Every structure is written in C-alpha cells, then in structure tokens.
Short mmCIF file of C-alpha atoms in Angstrom, two decimals:
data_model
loop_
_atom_site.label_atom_id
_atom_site.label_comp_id
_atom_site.label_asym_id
_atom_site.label_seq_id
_atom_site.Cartn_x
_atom_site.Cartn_y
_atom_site.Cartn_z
CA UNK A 1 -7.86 19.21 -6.00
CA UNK A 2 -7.63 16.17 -3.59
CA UNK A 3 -4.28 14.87 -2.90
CA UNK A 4 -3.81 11.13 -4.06
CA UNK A 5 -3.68 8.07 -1.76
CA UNK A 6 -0.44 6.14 -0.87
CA UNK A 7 -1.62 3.45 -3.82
CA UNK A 8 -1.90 5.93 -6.36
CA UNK A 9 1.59 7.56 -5.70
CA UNK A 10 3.10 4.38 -5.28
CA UNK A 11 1.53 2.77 -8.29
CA UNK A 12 2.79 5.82 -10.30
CA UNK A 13 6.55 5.91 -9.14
CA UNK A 14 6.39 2.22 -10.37
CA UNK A 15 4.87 3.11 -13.81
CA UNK A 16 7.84 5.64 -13.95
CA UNK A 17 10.14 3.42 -12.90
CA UNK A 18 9.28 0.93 -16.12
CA UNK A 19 10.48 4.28 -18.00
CA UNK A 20 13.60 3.16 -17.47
CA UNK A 21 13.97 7.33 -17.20
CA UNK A 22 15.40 7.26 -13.51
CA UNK A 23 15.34 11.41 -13.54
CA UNK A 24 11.56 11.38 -14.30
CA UNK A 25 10.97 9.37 -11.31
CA UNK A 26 11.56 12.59 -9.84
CA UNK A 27 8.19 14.06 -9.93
CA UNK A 28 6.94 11.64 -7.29
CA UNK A 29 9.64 11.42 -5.26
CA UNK A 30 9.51 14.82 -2.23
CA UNK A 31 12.45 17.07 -1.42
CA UNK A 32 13.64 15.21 1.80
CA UNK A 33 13.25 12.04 -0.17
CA UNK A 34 15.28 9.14 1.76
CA UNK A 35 15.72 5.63 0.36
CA UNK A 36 16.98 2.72 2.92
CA UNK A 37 18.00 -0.81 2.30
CA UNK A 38 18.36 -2.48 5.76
CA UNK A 39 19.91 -5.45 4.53
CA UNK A 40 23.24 -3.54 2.78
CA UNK A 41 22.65 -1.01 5.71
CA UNK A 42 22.40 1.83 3.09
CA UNK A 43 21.06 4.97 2.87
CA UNK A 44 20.68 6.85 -0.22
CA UNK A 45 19.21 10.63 0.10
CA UNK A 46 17.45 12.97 -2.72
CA UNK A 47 16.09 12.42 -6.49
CA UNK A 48 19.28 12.90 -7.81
CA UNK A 49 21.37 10.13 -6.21
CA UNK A 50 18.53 7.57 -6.61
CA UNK A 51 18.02 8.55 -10.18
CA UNK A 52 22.28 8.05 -10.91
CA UNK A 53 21.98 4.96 -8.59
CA UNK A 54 19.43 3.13 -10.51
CA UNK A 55 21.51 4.73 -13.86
CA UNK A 56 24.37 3.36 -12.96
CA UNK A 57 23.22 -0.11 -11.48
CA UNK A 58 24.78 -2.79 -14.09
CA UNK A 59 21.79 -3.88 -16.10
CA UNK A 60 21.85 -6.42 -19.49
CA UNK A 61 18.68 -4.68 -20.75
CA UNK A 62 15.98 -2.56 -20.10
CA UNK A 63 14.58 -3.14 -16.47
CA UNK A 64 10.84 -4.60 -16.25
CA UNK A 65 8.60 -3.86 -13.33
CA UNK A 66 5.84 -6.07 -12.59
CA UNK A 67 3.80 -5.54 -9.86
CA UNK A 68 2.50 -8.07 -7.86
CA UNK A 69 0.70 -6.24 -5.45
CA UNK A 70 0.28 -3.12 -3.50
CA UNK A 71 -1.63 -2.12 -0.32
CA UNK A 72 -1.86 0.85 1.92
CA UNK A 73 -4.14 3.60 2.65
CA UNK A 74 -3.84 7.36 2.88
CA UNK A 75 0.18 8.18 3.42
CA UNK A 76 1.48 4.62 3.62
CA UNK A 77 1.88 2.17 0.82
CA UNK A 78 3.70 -1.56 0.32
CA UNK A 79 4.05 -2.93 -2.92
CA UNK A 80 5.44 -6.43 -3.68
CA UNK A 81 7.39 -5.82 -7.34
CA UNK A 82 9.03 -8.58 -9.40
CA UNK A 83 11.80 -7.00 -11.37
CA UNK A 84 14.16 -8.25 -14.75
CA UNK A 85 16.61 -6.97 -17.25
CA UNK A 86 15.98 -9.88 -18.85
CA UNK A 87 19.15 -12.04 -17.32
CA UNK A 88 19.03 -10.84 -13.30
CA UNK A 89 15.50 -11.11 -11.66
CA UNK A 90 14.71 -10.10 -8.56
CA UNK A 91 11.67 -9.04 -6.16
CA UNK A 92 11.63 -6.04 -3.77
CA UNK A 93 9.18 -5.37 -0.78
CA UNK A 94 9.08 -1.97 -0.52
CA UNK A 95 7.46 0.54 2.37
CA UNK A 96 6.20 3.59 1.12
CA UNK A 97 5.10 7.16 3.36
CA UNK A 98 4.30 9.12 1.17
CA UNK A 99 2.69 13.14 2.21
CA UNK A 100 1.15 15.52 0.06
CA UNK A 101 1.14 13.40 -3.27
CA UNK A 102 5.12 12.29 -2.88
CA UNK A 103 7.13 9.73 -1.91
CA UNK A 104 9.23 11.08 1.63
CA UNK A 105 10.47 7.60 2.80
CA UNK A 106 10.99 4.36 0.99
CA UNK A 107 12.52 1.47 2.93
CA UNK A 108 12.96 -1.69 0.30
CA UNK A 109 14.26 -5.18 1.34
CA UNK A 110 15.43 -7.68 -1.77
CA UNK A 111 15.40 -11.26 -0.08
CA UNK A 112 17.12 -13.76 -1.91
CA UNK A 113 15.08 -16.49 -3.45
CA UNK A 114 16.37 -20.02 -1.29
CA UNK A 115 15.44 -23.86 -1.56
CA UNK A 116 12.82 -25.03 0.80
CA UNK A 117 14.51 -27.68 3.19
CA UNK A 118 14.00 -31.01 2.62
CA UNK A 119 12.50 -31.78 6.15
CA UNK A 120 9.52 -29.60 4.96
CA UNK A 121 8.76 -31.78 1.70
CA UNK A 122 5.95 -33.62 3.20
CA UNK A 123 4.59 -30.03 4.43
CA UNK A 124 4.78 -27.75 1.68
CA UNK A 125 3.44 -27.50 -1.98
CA UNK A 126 6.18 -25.97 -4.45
CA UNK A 127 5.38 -22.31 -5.97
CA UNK A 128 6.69 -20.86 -9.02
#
C-alpha cells in the first residue's frame, strides 16, 4: 500500500474537520502531533488537546470549511481555508509536514482581514 501525499492527508484532515467531530480528526493527526500559532505564540501538543480546543472554541453554529486551495508535494502541504459558523469568518494559512500518512506538524497563521490604504486607490483593484 503506498503512503498518501501531503495533499491527500491534508485535504482529508480538512474534510474531517467539516465533521465538526474534533476527536475524529484524530486519525490523521500522528502521535507527536504539535500545532503552533505564531501570532498568539501558542503551542498546543497531541489529538486530544486540539480536539477539546476546537470543542471548546465559542462557535454560533456549526463550523464550515472551505478550501481555497492547497499545494505541496510528498510530506509538506499548505492549504489556504476560509472558515464560518455562520456569524465569525475567518481564513487560516496553514503549513502542513506530514510523514507516513499523518499530520506531525501544523503551523497556522489567521491574519486579520484590513482596509487597503487610501494612497493605494489609484493602484489597486478591490477583491471580495
């Protein structure tokens, strides 16, 4: 049986994740699994704790994963993910290695969504 590529672990944490089942997650996720957000400087270790961390994150609704995009290769993946309860959005950028079919290191950054500057205007098309 031939292990799976980066994209195909990485595109099947996120259909997990749209589970809304944090705990079932699991099954992609390896032992030494480490999760880091360098913005908050945190670090969150194991299946468990990011299973009760994404449990106990304050949500309105069901959470909604839509991915954007992914690329990578062999044991490294990046996806681009827009994300909604249906009242907060967001969108994470989120670096994958992944070994032997599971996820060992994910590092995620959630920029905040800003106003382009004025003294751009004549520049710049506006995106939605």
């Amino acid at each position: 049986m031939q292990t799976p590529s980066a994209i195909d672990v990485v595109h099947e944490f996120w259909r997990l994740m749209a589970t809304n089942d944090f705990d079932a997650v699991g099954a992609v996720l390896a032992p030494e699994f480490v999760l880091e957000w360098p913005q908050s400087r945190e670090r969150i270790r194991g299946a468990e704790r990011f299973a009760r961390m994404n449990a106990e994150y304050p949500a309105h609704g069901r959470w909604s994963f839509t991915i954007n995009r992914i690329v990578g290769g062999v044991a490294e993946a990046v996806s681009d993910v827009s994300i909604t309860d249906g009242v907060q959005s967001a969108r994470a950028i989120s670096f994958f290695e992944v070994s032997h079919g599971r996820i060992r290191r994910l590092v995620e950054y959630w920029p905040e969504p800003y106003d382009a500057p004025l003294s751009r205007a004549h520049l710049a098309e506006r995106t939605e």
